Amino acid sequence: MGYLLVAFLSGDALGVEAVSFYLVAYFVTSLGAFGILSTLSDKDRDAELLDDYKGLLWRRPWTAALLTAMLLSLAGIPLTAGFVGKFYIVASGVSAHHWLLVVMLAVNSVIGLYYYIKIIAVMFEQHEGSAEPAGMLHPSVYIISGVTMSILAILLLWFGIYPEGMMTLIRNLVTLV
């Protein structure tokens, strides 16, 4: 919410566009990240500990790659929707001369990056004894969730590389209101 506050305070069209794009990007990214976490959980417990992700790259490389993309987008790394969303938020803050808020946003992004990179590093560790959860879900759940997560990853990269389509849609909707 702090990121959105920067754009809200600008009070101009760029702020509205920034909030809208950021919400779309954050929705796609969060849905993908939490969707992957749910597929890594089993019937008995959720995958909520760092140990649950140790060696994920070696057990399920596609899942690890998708989760890495989602985490990098949450961190705001270039070529992802999260980066473009944060870029528009910063641009609206700069245009409204909210320098302190922009600096705080940048500092918080760097702090958040540490936590996302930590999860990614754990996934890439070589881990002996990594096994799939005991109470695995039905195979069709993994197929459906894999297709869904792949579509979300494509959207994440599409919005990160070609954001103009989404921004045009947002501008058109804003002018209608």
PDB file of C-alpha atoms in Angstrom:
ATOM      1  CA  MET A   1       0.000   0.000   0.000  1.00  0.00           C
ATOM      2  CA  GLY A   2       2.931   2.345   0.575  1.00  0.00           C
ATOM      3  CA  TYR A   3       3.844   2.232  -3.097  1.00  0.00           C
ATOM      4  CA  LEU A   4       0.302   3.118  -4.081  1.00  0.00           C
ATOM      5  CA  LEU A   5       0.273   6.015  -1.638  1.00  0.00           C
ATOM      6  CA  VAL A   6       3.085   7.689  -3.578  1.00  0.00           C
ATOM      7  CA  ALA A   7       0.982   7.658  -6.755  1.00  0.00           C
ATOM      8  CA  PHE A   8      -2.249   8.598  -4.961  1.00  0.00           C
ATOM      9  CA  LEU A   9      -0.604  11.672  -3.508  1.00  0.00           C
ATOM     10  CA  SER A  10       0.422  12.912  -6.936  1.00  0.00           C
ATOM     11  CA  GLY A  11      -3.270  13.443  -7.705  1.00  0.00           C
ATOM     12  CA  ASP A  12      -2.846  13.636 -11.477  1.00  0.00           C
ATOM     13  CA  ALA A  13      -3.564  11.409 -14.483  1.00  0.00           C
ATOM     14  CA  LEU A  14      -0.115   9.822 -14.280  1.00  0.00           C
ATOM     15  CA  GLY A  15      -0.861   8.833 -10.683  1.00  0.00           C
ATOM     16  CA  VAL A  16      -4.133   7.166 -11.675  1.00  0.00           C
ATOM     17  CA  GLU A  17      -2.402   5.314 -14.508  1.00  0.00           C
ATOM     18  CA  ALA A  18       0.447   4.284 -12.206  1.00  0.00           C
ATOM     19  CA  VAL A  19      -1.931   2.933  -9.556  1.00  0.00           C
ATOM     20  CA  SER A  20      -3.946   1.046 -12.159  1.00  0.00           C
ATOM     21  CA  PHE A  21      -0.926  -0.541 -13.826  1.00  0.00           C
ATOM     22  CA  TYR A  22       0.676  -1.388 -10.488  1.00  0.00           C
ATOM     23  CA  LEU A  23      -2.505  -3.099  -9.292  1.00  0.00           C
ATOM     24  CA  VAL A  24      -2.730  -5.183 -12.482  1.00  0.00           C
ATOM     25  CA  ALA A  25       0.953  -6.112 -12.289  1.00  0.00           C
ATOM     26  CA  TYR A  26       0.748  -6.915  -8.581  1.00  0.00           C
ATOM     27  CA  PHE A  27      -2.400  -8.996  -9.100  1.00  0.00           C
ATOM     28  CA  VAL A  28      -0.779 -11.118 -11.826  1.00  0.00           C
ATOM     29  CA  THR A  29       2.430 -11.521  -9.844  1.00  0.00           C
ATOM     30  CA  SER A  30       0.778 -12.295  -6.502  1.00  0.00           C
ATOM     31  CA  LEU A  31      -1.669 -14.716  -8.062  1.00  0.00           C
ATOM     32  CA  GLY A  32       1.223 -16.532  -9.718  1.00  0.00           C
ATOM     33  CA  ALA A  33       3.425 -16.595  -6.614  1.00  0.00           C
ATOM     34  CA  PHE A  34       0.695 -17.792  -4.268  1.00  0.00           C
ATOM     35  CA  GLY A  35      -0.563 -20.252  -6.880  1.00  0.00           C
ATOM     36  CA  ILE A  36       2.876 -21.818  -7.039  1.00  0.00           C
ATOM     37  CA  LEU A  37       3.070 -21.931  -3.255  1.00  0.00           C
ATOM     38  CA  SER A  38      -0.258 -23.756  -3.156  1.00  0.00           C
ATOM     39  CA  THR A  39       0.973 -26.378  -5.621  1.00  0.00           C
ATOM     40  CA  LEU A  40       4.047 -26.907  -3.441  1.00  0.00           C
ATOM     41  CA  SER A  41       1.844 -27.518  -0.412  1.00  0.00           C
ATOM     42  CA  ASP A  42       0.346 -30.890   0.321  1.00  0.00           C
ATOM     43  CA  LYS A  43      -2.864 -32.089   1.923  1.00  0.00           C
ATOM     44  CA  ASP A  44      -1.418 -31.960   5.426  1.00  0.00           C
ATOM     45  CA  ARG A  45       0.487 -28.656   5.550  1.00  0.00           C
ATOM     46  CA  ASP A  46       1.394 -25.555   3.597  1.00  0.00           C
ATOM     47  CA  ALA A  47       4.850 -24.923   2.141  1.00  0.00           C
ATOM     48  CA  GLU A  48       5.649 -22.018   4.423  1.00  0.00           C
ATOM     49  CA  LEU A  49       9.213 -22.685   5.562  1.00  0.00           C
ATOM     50  CA  LEU A  50      12.417 -21.938   3.655  1.00  0.00           C
ATOM     51  CA  ASP A  51      13.307 -25.625   3.965  1.00  0.00           C
ATOM     52  CA  ASP A  52      10.276 -26.438   1.812  1.00  0.00           C
ATOM     53  CA  TYR A  53      11.999 -24.687  -1.095  1.00  0.00           C
ATOM     54  CA  LYS A  54      15.487 -26.165  -0.706  1.00  0.00           C
ATOM     55  CA  GLY A  55      16.563 -27.797  -3.941  1.00  0.00           C
ATOM     56  CA  LEU A  56      13.327 -26.938  -5.751  1.00  0.00           C
ATOM     57  CA  LEU A  57      15.298 -26.249  -8.933  1.00  0.00           C
ATOM     58  CA  TRP A  58      16.549 -29.840  -8.939  1.00  0.00           C
ATOM     59  CA  ARG A  59      13.190 -31.412  -8.086  1.00  0.00           C
ATOM     60  CA  ARG A  60      10.866 -29.236 -10.189  1.00  0.00           C
ATOM     61  CA  PRO A  61      12.842 -26.945 -12.498  1.00  0.00           C
ATOM     62  CA  TRP A  62       9.805 -25.459 -14.255  1.00  0.00           C
ATOM     63  CA  THR A  63       8.119 -24.593 -10.964  1.00  0.00           C
ATOM     64  CA  ALA A  64      11.347 -23.056  -9.654  1.00  0.00           C
ATOM     65  CA  ALA A  65      11.704 -20.961 -12.814  1.00  0.00           C
ATOM     66  CA  LEU A  66       8.122 -19.695 -12.571  1.00  0.00           C
ATOM     67  CA  LEU A  67       8.474 -18.871  -8.875  1.00  0.00           C
ATOM     68  CA  THR A  68      11.770 -17.104  -9.595  1.00  0.00           C
ATOM     69  CA  ALA A  69      10.060 -14.963 -12.248  1.00  0.00           C
ATOM     70  CA  MET A  70       7.248 -14.086  -9.834  1.00  0.00           C
ATOM     71  CA  LEU A  71       9.675 -13.194  -7.035  1.00  0.00           C
ATOM     72  CA  LEU A  72      11.811 -11.074  -9.370  1.00  0.00           C
ATOM     73  CA  SER A  73       8.691  -9.210 -10.446  1.00  0.00           C
ATOM     74  CA  LEU A  74       7.722  -8.602  -6.823  1.00  0.00           C
ATOM     75  CA  ALA A  75      11.251  -7.263  -6.303  1.00  0.00           C
ATOM     76  CA  GLY A  76      10.859  -4.928  -9.297  1.00  0.00           C
ATOM     77  CA  ILE A  77      13.591  -6.365 -11.511  1.00  0.00           C
ATOM     78  CA  PRO A  78      13.595  -5.038 -15.117  1.00  0.00           C
ATOM     79  CA  LEU A  79      11.692  -6.892 -17.855  1.00  0.00           C
ATOM     80  CA  THR A  80       8.925  -7.812 -15.417  1.00  0.00           C
ATOM     81  CA  ALA A  81       5.539  -6.242 -14.775  1.00  0.00           C
ATOM     82  CA  GLY A  82       6.607  -5.397 -11.231  1.00  0.00           C
ATOM     83  CA  PHE A  83       9.443  -3.227 -12.519  1.00  0.00           C
ATOM     84  CA  VAL A  84       7.180  -1.294 -14.868  1.00  0.00           C
ATOM     85  CA  GLY A  85       4.592  -0.862 -12.109  1.00  0.00           C
ATOM     86  CA  LYS A  86       7.197   0.512  -9.702  1.00  0.00           C
ATOM     87  CA  PHE A  87       8.650   2.678 -12.481  1.00  0.00           C
ATOM     88  CA  TYR A  88       5.276   4.361 -13.057  1.00  0.00           C
ATOM     89  CA  ILE A  89       4.816   4.817  -9.297  1.00  0.00           C
ATOM     90  CA  VAL A  90       8.250   6.481  -9.048  1.00  0.00           C
ATOM     91  CA  ALA A  91       7.502   8.611 -12.129  1.00  0.00           C
ATOM     92  CA  SER A  92       4.268   9.877 -10.579  1.00  0.00           C
ATOM     93  CA  GLY A  93       6.073  10.628  -7.305  1.00  0.00           C
ATOM     94  CA  VAL A  94       8.825  12.515  -9.128  1.00  0.00           C
ATOM     95  CA  SER A  95       6.323  14.488 -11.202  1.00  0.00           C
ATOM     96  CA  ALA A  96       4.600  15.592  -7.977  1.00  0.00           C
ATOM     97  CA  HIS A  97       7.949  16.366  -6.306  1.00  0.00           C
ATOM     98  CA  HIS A  98       7.434  13.878  -3.453  1.00  0.00           C
ATOM     99  CA  TRP A  99      11.157  13.266  -3.146  1.00  0.00           C
ATOM    100  CA  LEU A 100      11.155  11.845   0.373  1.00  0.00           C
ATOM    101  CA  LEU A 101       8.496   9.294  -0.543  1.00  0.00           C
ATOM    102  CA  VAL A 102      10.384   8.303  -3.688  1.00  0.00           C
ATOM    103  CA  VAL A 103      13.592   7.795  -1.707  1.00  0.00           C
ATOM    104  CA  MET A 104      11.711   5.746   0.912  1.00  0.00           C
ATOM    105  CA  LEU A 105      10.173   3.662  -1.882  1.00  0.00           C
ATOM    106  CA  ALA A 106      13.633   2.965  -3.317  1.00  0.00           C
ATOM    107  CA  VAL A 107      15.059   2.007   0.081  1.00  0.00           C
ATOM    108  CA  ASN A 108      12.134  -0.322   0.797  1.00  0.00           C
ATOM    109  CA  SER A 109      12.530  -1.926  -2.610  1.00  0.00           C
ATOM    110  CA  VAL A 110      16.186  -2.699  -1.861  1.00  0.00           C
ATOM    111  CA  ILE A 111      15.247  -4.164   1.526  1.00  0.00           C
ATOM    112  CA  GLY A 112      12.522  -6.297  -0.090  1.00  0.00           C
ATOM    113  CA  LEU A 113      14.959  -7.480  -2.744  1.00  0.00           C
ATOM    114  CA  TYR A 114      17.039  -9.147  -0.032  1.00  0.00           C
ATOM    115  CA  TYR A 115      14.102 -11.301   1.070  1.00  0.00           C
ATOM    116  CA  TYR A 116      13.137 -12.337  -2.461  1.00  0.00           C
ATOM    117  CA  ILE A 117      16.723 -13.174  -3.404  1.00  0.00           C
ATOM    118  CA  LYS A 118      17.047 -15.260  -0.241  1.00  0.00           C
ATOM    119  CA  ILE A 119      14.138 -17.484  -1.325  1.00  0.00           C
ATOM    120  CA  ILE A 120      15.576 -17.784  -4.844  1.00  0.00           C
ATOM    121  CA  ALA A 121      18.987 -18.743  -3.447  1.00  0.00           C
ATOM    122  CA  VAL A 122      17.421 -21.477  -1.323  1.00  0.00           C
ATOM    123  CA  MET A 123      15.626 -22.901  -4.375  1.00  0.00           C
ATOM    124  CA  PHE A 124      18.917 -23.122  -6.257  1.00  0.00           C
ATOM    125  CA  GLU A 125      20.808 -24.880  -3.447  1.00  0.00           C
ATOM    126  CA  GLN A 126      21.866 -28.455  -3.956  1.00  0.00           C
ATOM    127  CA  HIS A 127      19.905 -30.366  -1.350  1.00  0.00           C
ATOM    128  CA  GLU A 128      20.176 -34.056  -0.653  1.00  0.00           C
ATOM    129  CA  GLY A 129      17.040 -35.815   0.420  1.00  0.00           C
ATOM    130  CA  SER A 130      14.630 -33.415  -1.241  1.00  0.00           C
ATOM    131  CA  ALA A 131      11.485 -35.372  -1.819  1.00  0.00           C
ATOM    132  CA  GLU A 132       8.009 -34.514  -2.900  1.00  0.00           C
ATOM    133  CA  PRO A 133       5.435 -34.017  -0.148  1.00  0.00           C
ATOM    134  CA  ALA A 134       3.845 -37.182   1.195  1.00  0.00           C
ATOM    135  CA  GLY A 135       0.220 -36.171   0.611  1.00  0.00           C
ATOM    136  CA  MET A 136       0.467 -35.042  -3.010  1.00  0.00           C
ATOM    137  CA  LEU A 137      -2.578 -33.646  -4.755  1.00  0.00           C
ATOM    138  CA  HIS A 138      -4.319 -35.210  -7.751  1.00  0.00           C
ATOM    139  CA  PRO A 139      -2.171 -35.010 -10.956  1.00  0.00           C
ATOM    140  CA  SER A 140      -4.848 -32.972 -12.775  1.00  0.00           C
ATOM    141  CA  VAL A 141      -4.394 -30.213 -10.182  1.00  0.00           C
ATOM    142  CA  TYR A 142      -0.720 -29.974 -11.133  1.00  0.00           C
ATOM    143  CA  ILE A 143      -1.514 -29.866 -14.848  1.00  0.00           C
ATOM    144  CA  ILE A 144      -4.163 -27.170 -14.504  1.00  0.00           C
ATOM    145  CA  SER A 145      -2.058 -25.116 -12.113  1.00  0.00           C
ATOM    146  CA  GLY A 146       1.002 -25.498 -14.362  1.00  0.00           C
ATOM    147  CA  VAL A 147      -0.905 -24.126 -17.350  1.00  0.00           C
ATOM    148  CA  THR A 148      -2.347 -21.299 -15.250  1.00  0.00           C
ATOM    149  CA  MET A 149       1.033 -20.379 -13.777  1.00  0.00           C
ATOM    150  CA  SER A 150       2.599 -20.433 -17.255  1.00  0.00           C
ATOM    151  CA  ILE A 151      -0.051 -18.041 -18.558  1.00  0.00           C
ATOM    152  CA  LEU A 152       0.545 -15.740 -15.575  1.00  0.00           C
ATOM    153  CA  ALA A 153       4.321 -15.831 -16.186  1.00  0.00           C
ATOM    154  CA  ILE A 154       3.765 -14.924 -19.844  1.00  0.00           C
ATOM    155  CA  LEU A 155       1.562 -11.990 -18.775  1.00  0.00           C
ATOM    156  CA  LEU A 156       4.172 -10.948 -16.232  1.00  0.00           C
ATOM    157  CA  LEU A 157       6.867 -10.807 -18.909  1.00  0.00           C
ATOM    158  CA  TRP A 158       4.534  -9.342 -21.549  1.00  0.00           C
ATOM    159  CA  PHE A 159       3.557  -6.441 -19.285  1.00  0.00           C
ATOM    160  CA  GLY A 160       7.214  -5.990 -18.374  1.00  0.00           C
ATOM    161  CA  ILE A 161       8.490  -5.905 -21.958  1.00  0.00           C
ATOM    162  CA  TYR A 162       5.480  -4.370 -23.755  1.00  0.00           C
ATOM    163  CA  PRO A 163       3.591  -2.297 -21.160  1.00  0.00           C
ATOM    164  CA  GLU A 164       2.163   0.122 -23.725  1.00  0.00           C
ATOM    165  CA  GLY A 165      -0.830  -2.102 -24.536  1.00  0.00           C
ATOM    166  CA  MET A 166      -1.952  -2.197 -20.912  1.00  0.00           C
ATOM    167  CA  MET A 167      -1.216   1.514 -20.461  1.00  0.00           C
ATOM    168  CA  THR A 168      -3.311   2.366 -23.539  1.00  0.00           C
ATOM    169  CA  LEU A 169      -6.188   0.325 -22.137  1.00  0.00           C
ATOM    170  CA  ILE A 170      -5.849   2.062 -18.765  1.00  0.00           C
ATOM    171  CA  ARG A 171      -5.720   5.526 -20.394  1.00  0.00           C
ATOM    172  CA  ASN A 172      -8.842   4.750 -22.421  1.00  0.00           C
ATOM    173  CA  LEU A 173     -10.697   3.549 -19.342  1.00  0.00           C
ATOM    174  CA  VAL A 174      -9.590   6.564 -17.297  1.00  0.00           C
ATOM    175  CA  THR A 175     -10.851   8.991 -19.946  1.00  0.00           C
ATOM    176  CA  LEU A 176     -14.249   7.240 -19.881  1.00  0.00           C
ATOM    177  CA  VAL A 177     -14.584   7.878 -16.160  1.00  0.00           C
TER     178      VAL A 177
END
